[in-house]
PDB file of C-alpha atoms in Angstrom:
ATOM      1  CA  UNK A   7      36.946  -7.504  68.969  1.00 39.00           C
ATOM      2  CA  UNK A   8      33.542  -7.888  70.798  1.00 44.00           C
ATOM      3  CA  UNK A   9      31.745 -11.732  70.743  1.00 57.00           C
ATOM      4  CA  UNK A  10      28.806 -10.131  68.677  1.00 61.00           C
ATOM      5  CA  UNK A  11      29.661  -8.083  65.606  1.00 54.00           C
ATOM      6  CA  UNK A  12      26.878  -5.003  65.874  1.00 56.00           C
ATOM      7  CA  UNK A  13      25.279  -7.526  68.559  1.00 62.00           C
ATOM      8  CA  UNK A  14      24.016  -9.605  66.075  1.00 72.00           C
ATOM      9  CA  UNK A  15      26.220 -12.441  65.114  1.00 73.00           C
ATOM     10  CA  UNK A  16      29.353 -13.601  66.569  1.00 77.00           C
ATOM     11  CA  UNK A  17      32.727 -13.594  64.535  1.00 77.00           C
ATOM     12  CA  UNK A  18      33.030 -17.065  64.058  1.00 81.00           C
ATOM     13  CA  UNK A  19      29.274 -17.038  62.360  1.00 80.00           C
ATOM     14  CA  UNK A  20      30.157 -13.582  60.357  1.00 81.00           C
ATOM     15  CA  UNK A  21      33.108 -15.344  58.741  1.00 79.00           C
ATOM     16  CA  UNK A  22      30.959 -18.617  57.877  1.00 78.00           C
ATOM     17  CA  UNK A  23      28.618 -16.143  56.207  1.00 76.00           C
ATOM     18  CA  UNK A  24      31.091 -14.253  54.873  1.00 80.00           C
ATOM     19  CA  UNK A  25      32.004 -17.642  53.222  1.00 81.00           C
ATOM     20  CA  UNK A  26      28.465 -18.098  51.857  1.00 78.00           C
ATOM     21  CA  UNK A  27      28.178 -21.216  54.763  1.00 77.00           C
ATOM     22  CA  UNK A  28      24.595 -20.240  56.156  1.00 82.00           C
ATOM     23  CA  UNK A  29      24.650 -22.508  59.081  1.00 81.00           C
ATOM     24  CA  UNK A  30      21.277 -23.683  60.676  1.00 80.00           C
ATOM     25  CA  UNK A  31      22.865 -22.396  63.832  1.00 81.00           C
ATOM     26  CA  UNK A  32      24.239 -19.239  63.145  1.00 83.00           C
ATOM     27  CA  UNK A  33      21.593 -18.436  60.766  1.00 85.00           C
ATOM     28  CA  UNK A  34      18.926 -18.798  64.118  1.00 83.00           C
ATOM     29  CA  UNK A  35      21.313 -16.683  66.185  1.00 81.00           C
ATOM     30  CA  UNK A  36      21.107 -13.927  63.535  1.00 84.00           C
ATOM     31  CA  UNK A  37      17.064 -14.185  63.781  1.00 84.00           C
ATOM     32  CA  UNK A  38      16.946 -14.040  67.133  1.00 84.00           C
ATOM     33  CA  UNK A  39      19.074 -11.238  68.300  1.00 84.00           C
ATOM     34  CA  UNK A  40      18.013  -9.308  65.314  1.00 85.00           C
ATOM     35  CA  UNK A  41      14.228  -9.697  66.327  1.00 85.00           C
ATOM     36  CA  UNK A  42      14.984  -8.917  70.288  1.00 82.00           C
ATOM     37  CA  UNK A  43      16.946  -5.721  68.411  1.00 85.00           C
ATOM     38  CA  UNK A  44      13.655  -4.995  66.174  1.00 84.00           C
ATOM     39  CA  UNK A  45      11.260  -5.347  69.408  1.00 84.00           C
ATOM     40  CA  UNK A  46      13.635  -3.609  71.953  1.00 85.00           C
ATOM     41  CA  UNK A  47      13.536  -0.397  69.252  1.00 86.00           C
ATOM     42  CA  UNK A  48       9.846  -0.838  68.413  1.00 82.00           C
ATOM     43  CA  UNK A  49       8.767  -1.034  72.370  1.00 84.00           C
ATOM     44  CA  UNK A  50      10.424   2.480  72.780  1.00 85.00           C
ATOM     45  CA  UNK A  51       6.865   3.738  71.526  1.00 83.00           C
ATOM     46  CA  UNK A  52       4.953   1.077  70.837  1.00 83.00           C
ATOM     47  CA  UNK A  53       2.156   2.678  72.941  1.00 88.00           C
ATOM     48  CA  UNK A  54       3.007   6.304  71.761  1.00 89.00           C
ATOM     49  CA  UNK A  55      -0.113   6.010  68.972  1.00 88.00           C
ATOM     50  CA  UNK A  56      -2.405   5.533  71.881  1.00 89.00           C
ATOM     51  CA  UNK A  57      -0.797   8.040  74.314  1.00 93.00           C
ATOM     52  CA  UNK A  58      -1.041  10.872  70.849  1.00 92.00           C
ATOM     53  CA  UNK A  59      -4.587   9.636  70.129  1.00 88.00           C
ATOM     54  CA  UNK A  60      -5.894  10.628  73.636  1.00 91.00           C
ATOM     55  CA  UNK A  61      -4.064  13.650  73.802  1.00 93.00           C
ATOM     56  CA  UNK A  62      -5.380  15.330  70.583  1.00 90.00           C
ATOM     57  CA  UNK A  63      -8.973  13.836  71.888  1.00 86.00           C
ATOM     58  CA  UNK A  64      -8.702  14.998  75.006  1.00 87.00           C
ATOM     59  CA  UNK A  65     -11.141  12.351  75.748  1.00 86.00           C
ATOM     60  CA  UNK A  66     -10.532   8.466  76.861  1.00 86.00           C
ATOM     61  CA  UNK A  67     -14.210   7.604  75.969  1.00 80.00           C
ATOM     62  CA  UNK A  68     -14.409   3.818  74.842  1.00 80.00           C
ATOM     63  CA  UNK A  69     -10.985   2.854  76.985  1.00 84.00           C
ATOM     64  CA  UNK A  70     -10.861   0.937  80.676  1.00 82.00           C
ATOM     65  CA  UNK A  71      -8.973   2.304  82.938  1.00 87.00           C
ATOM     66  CA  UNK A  72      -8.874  -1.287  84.260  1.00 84.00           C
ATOM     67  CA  UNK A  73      -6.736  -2.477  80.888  1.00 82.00           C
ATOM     68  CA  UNK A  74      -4.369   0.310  81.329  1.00 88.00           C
ATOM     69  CA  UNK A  75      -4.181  -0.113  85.547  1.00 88.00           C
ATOM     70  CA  UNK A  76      -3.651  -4.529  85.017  1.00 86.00           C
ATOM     71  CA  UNK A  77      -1.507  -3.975  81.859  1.00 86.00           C
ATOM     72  CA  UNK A  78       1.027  -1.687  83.755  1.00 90.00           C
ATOM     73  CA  UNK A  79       1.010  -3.914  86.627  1.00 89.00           C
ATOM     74  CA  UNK A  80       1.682  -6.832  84.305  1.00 87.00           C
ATOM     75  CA  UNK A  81       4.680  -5.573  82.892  1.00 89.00           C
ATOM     76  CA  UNK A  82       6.197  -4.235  86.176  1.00 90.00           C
ATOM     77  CA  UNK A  83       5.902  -7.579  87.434  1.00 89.00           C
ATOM     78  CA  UNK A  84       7.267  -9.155  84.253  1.00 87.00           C
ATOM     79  CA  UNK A  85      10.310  -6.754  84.595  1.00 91.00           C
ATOM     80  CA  UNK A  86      10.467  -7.622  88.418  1.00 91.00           C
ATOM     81  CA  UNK A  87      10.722 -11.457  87.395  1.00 89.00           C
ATOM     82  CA  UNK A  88      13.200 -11.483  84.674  1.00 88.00           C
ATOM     83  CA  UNK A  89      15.602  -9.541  86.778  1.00 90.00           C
ATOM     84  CA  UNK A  90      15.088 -11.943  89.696  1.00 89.00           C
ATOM     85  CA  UNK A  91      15.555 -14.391  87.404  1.00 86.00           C
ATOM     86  CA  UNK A  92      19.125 -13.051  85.946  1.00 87.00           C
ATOM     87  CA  UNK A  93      17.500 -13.285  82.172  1.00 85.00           C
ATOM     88  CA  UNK A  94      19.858 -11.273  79.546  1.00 85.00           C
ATOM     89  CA  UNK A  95      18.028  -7.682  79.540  1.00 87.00           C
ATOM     90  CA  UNK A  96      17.928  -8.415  75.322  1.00 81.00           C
ATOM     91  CA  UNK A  97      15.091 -11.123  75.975  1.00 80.00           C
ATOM     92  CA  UNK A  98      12.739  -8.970  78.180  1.00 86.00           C
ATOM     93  CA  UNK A  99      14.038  -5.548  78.282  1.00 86.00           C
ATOM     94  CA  UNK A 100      11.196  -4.219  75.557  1.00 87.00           C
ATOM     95  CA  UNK A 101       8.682  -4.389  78.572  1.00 88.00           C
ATOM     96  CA  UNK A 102      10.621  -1.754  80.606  1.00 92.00           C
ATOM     97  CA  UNK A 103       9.916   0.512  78.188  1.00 92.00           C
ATOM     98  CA  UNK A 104       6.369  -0.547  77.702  1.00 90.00           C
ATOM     99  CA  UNK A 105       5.768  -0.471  81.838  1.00 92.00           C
ATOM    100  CA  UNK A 106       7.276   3.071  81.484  1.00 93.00           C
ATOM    101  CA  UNK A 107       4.696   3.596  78.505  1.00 93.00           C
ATOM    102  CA  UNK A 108       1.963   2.376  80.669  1.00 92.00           C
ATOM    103  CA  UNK A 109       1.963   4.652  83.708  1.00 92.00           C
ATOM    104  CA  UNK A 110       1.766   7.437  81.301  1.00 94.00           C
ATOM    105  CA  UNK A 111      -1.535   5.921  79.569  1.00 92.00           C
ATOM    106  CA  UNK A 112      -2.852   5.617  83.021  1.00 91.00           C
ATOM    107  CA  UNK A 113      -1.951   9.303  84.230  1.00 92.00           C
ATOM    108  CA  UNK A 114      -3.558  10.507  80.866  1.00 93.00           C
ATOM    109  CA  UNK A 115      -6.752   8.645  81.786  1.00 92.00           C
ATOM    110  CA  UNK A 116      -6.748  10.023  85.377  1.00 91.00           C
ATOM    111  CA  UNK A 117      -6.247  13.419  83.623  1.00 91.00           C
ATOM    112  CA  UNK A 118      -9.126  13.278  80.763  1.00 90.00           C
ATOM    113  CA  UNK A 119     -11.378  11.142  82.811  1.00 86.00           C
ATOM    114  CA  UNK A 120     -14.585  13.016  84.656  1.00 76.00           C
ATOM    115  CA  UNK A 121     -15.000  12.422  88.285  1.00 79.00           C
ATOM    116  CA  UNK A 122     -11.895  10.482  89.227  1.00 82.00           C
ATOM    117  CA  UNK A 123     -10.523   9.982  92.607  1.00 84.00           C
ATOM    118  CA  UNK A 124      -6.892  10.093  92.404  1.00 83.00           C
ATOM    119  CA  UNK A 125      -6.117   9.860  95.915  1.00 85.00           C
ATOM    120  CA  UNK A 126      -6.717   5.777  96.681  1.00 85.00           C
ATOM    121  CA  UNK A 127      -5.424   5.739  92.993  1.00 87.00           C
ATOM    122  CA  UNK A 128      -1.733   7.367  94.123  1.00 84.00           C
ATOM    123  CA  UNK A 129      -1.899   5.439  97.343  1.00 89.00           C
ATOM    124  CA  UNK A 130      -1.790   2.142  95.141  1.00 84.00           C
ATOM    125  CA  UNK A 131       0.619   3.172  93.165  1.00 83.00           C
ATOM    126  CA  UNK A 132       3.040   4.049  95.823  1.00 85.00           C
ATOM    127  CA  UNK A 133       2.426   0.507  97.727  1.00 85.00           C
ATOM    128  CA  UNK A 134       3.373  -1.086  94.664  1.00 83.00           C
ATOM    129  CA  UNK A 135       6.896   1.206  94.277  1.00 85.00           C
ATOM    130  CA  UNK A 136       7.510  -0.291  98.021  1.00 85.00           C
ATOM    131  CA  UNK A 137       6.687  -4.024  96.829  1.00 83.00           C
ATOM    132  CA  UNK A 138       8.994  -3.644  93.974  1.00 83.00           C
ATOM    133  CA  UNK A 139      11.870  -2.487  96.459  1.00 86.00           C
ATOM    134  CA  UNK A 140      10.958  -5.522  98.403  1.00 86.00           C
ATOM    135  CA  UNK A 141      11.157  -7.842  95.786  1.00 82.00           C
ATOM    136  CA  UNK A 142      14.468  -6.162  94.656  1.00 83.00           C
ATOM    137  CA  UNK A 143      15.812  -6.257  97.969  1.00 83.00           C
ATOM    138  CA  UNK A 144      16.362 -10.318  97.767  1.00 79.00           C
ATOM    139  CA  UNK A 145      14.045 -10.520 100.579  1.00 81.00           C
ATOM    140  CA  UNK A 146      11.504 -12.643  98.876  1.00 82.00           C
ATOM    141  CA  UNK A 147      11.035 -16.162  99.288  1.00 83.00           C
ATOM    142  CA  UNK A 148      12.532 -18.455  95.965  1.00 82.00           C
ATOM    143  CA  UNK A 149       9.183 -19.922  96.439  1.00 82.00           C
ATOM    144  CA  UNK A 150       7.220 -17.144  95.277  1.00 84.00           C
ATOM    145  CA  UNK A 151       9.248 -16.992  92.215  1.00 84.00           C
ATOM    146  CA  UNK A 152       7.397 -19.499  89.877  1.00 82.00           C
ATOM    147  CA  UNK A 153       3.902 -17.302  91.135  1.00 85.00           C
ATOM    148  CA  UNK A 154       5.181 -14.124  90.133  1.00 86.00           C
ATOM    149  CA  UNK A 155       6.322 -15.562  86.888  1.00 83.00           C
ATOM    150  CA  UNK A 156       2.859 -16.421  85.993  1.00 86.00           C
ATOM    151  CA  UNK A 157       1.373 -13.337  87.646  1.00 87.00           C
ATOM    152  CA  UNK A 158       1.737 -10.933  84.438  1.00 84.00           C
ATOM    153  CA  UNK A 159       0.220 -13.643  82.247  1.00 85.00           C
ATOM    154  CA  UNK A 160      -2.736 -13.887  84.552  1.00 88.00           C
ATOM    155  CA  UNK A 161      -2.854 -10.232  84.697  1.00 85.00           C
ATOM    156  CA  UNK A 162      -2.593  -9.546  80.907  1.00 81.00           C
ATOM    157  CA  UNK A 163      -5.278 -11.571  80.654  1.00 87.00           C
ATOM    158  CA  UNK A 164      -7.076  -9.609  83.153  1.00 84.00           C
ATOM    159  CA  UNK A 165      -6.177  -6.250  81.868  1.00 80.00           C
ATOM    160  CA  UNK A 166      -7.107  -6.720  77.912  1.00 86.00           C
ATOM    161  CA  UNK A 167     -10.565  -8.708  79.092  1.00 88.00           C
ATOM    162  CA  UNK A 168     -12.151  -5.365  80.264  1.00 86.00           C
ATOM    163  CA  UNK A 169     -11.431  -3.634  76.954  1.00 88.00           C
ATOM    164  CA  UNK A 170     -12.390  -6.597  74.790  1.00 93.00           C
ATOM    165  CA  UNK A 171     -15.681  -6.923  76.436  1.00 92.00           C
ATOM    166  CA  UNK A 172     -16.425  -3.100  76.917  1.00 89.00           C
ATOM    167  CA  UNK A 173     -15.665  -3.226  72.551  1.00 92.00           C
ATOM    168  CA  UNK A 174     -18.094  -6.070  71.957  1.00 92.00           C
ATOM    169  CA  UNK A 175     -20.804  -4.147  74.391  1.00 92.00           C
ATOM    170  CA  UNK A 176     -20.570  -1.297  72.648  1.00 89.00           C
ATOM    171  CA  UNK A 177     -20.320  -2.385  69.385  1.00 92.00           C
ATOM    172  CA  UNK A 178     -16.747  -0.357  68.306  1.00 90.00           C
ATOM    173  CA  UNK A 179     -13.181   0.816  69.679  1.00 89.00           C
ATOM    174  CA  UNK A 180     -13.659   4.057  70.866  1.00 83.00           C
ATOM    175  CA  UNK A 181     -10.656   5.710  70.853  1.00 82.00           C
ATOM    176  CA  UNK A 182      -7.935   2.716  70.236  1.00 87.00           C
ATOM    177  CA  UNK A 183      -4.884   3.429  68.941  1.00 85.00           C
ATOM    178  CA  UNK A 184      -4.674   0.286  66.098  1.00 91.00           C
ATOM    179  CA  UNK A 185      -1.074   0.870  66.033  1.00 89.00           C
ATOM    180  CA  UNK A 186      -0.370   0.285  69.369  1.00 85.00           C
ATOM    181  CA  UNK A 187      -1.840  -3.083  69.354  1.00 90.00           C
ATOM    182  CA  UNK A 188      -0.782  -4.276  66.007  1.00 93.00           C
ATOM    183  CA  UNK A 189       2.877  -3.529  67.518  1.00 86.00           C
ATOM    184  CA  UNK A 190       2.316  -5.100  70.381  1.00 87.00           C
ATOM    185  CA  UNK A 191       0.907  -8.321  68.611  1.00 93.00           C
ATOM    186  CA  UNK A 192       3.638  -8.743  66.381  1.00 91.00           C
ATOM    187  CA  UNK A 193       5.869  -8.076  69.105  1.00 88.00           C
ATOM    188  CA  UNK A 194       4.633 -10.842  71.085  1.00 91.00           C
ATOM    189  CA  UNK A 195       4.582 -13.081  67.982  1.00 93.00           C
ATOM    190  CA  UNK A 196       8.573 -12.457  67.832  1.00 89.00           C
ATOM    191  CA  UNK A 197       9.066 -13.257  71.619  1.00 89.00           C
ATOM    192  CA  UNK A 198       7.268 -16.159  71.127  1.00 92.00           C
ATOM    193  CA  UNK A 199      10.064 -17.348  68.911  1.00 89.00           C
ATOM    194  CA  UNK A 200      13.423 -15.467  70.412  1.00 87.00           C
ATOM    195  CA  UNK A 201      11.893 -17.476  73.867  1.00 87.00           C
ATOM    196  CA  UNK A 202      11.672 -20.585  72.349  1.00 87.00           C
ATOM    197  CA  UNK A 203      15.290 -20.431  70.810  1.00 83.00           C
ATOM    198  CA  UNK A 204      16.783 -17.865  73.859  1.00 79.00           C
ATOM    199  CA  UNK A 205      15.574 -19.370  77.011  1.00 81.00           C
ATOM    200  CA  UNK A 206      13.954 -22.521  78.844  1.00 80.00           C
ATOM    201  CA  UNK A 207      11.274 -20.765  80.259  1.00 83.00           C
ATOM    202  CA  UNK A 208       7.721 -22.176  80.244  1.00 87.00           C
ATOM    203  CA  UNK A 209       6.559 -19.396  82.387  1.00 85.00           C
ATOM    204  CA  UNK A 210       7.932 -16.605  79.990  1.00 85.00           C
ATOM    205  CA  UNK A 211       6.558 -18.828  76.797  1.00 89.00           C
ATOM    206  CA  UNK A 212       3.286 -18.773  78.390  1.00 88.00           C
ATOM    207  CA  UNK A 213       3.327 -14.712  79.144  1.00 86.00           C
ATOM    208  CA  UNK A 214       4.167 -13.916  75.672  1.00 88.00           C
ATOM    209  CA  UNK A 215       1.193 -16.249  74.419  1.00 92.00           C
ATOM    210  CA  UNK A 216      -1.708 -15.205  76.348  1.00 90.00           C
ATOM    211  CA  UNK A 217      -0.499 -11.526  75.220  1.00 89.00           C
ATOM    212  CA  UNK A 218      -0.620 -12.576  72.029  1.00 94.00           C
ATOM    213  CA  UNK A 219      -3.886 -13.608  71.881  1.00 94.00           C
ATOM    214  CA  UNK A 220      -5.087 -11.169  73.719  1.00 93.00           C
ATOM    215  CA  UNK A 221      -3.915  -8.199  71.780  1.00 93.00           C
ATOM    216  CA  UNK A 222      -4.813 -10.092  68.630  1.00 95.00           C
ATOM    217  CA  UNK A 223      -8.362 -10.509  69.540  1.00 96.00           C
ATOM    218  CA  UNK A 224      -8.059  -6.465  69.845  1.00 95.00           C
ATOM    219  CA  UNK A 225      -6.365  -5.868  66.821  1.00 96.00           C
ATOM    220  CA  UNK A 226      -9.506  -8.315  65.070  1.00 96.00           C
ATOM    221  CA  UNK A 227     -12.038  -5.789  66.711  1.00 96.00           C
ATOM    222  CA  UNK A 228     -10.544  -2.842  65.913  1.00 95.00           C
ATOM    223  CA  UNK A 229     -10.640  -4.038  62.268  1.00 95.00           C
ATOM    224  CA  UNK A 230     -13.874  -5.405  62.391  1.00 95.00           C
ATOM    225  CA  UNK A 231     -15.744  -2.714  64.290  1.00 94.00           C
ATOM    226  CA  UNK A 232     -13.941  -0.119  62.131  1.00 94.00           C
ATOM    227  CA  UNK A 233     -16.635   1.677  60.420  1.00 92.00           C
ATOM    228  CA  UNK A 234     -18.849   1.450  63.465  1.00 91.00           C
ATOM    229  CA  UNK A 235     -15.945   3.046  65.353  1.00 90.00           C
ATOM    230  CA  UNK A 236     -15.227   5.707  62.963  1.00 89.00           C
ATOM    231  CA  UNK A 237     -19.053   6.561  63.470  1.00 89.00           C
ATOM    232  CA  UNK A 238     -19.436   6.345  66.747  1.00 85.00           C
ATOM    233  CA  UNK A 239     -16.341   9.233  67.244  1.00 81.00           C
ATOM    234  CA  UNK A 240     -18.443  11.125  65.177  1.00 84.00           C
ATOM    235  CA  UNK A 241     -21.059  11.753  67.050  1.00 82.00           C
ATOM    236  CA  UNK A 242     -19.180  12.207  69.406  1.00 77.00           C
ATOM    237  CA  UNK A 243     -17.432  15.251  67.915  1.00 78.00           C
ATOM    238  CA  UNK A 244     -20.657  16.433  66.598  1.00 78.00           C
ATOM    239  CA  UNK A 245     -21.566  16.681  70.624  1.00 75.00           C
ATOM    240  CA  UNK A 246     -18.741  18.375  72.096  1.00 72.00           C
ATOM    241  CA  UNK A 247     -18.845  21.036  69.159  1.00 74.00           C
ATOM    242  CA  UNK A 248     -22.870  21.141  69.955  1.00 71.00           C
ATOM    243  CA  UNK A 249     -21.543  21.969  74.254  1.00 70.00           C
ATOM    244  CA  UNK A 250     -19.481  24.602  72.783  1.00 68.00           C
ATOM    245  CA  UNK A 251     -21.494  26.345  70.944  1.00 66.00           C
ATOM    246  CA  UNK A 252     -24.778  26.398  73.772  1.00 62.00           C
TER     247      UNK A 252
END
């Protein structure tokens, strides 16, 4: 029989519950693989709300490219870390699927975008595929290890600081997916927890909070620029029909 009955518990704690003997210990384990189950499933399109809003706009008006760029970066190097670090796959693996999530926000803006250079854009991208088979090689010093750990905290903070400034300037969301970022949020909120109880990692603790309050300050604008927002798309409608028609 496998340790973990559906991954979740192991035998001995199924037969204590089984028993009606809800042990602090076994009753944590449950909570924790069951919520790194429940954000693993939830990351597989967590950003898919955002991806279908800009595809039925056509538009990415109201959105920085910088957020998407630093975000995807962020998780890449999150990824990169973990494995480095041997963590289980179950603790991080959610951002694999968000990285993959990200690259296809940032082709979409590329795409809808006016009068973007993709050239220097590509170039970037394909130094950082060869700094990811670097890191992956074993080449890279332990020392460094610590400093990428904290570099996708520094950078989430980076990437959402863009958007949440370009949503104050102009006064609503554009065309923010709400979803997205209440799923991210909560899924932060539940790392939080499965890191405190899963691993001894201040440097993944710290990650998960700065994302946390980072997407919550977006999911607080979104809500409180709502009616502005839903305004402000409008128009915006009202002038591409008004194009058409000339």
């Amino acid at each position: 029989m496998s340790s973990k009955v559906l991954g979740l518990v192991s035998q001995e704690c199924l037969d204590k519950f089984m028993a009606f003997d809800l042990e602090k210990s076994c009753v944590t384990e449950l909570m924790v693989n069951g919520l790194n189950m429940g954000v693993m499933a939830g990351a597989l399109a967590v950003k898919l709300p955002q991806i279908i809003k800009i595809l039925a706009n056509k538009s990415v008006k109201g959105i920085s490219e910088a957020s998407f760029a630093l975000e995807f970066i962020a998780s890449s190097l999150f990824c990169i870390y973990n494995m480095l670090m041997r963590h289980p796959f179950a603790a991080w693996g959610e951002m694999f699927f968000i990285s993959v999530q990200c690259m296809i926000q940032l082709i979409l803006f590329w795409w809808y975008a006016p009068q973007i250079d993709i050239l220097p854009r590509v170039l970037l991208m394909n130094l950082g595929s060869f700094g990811f088979m670097w890191a992956m090689s074993g080449q890279m010093p332990e020392q460094l290890l610590p400093f990428l750990g904290m570099a996708p905290a520094i950078l989430g903070i980076a990437a959402r600081l863009p958007q949440i400034v370009l949503n104050f300037k102009q006064g609503s969301t554009g065309h923010l997916a709400f979803l997205t970022f209440f799923l991210s949020f909560m899924g932060n909120l539940a790392r939080i927890f499965t890191t405190l109880k899963q691993l001894s990692d201040p440097v993944t603790l710290a990650s998960h909070c700065c994302a946390a309050i980072c997407n919550g300050t977006i999911v607080a604008q979104i809500l409180y620029y709502w009616n502005a927002t839903k305004a402000a798309n409008a128009q915006e409608e009202k002038s591409k029909k008004a194009k058409k028609e000339e």
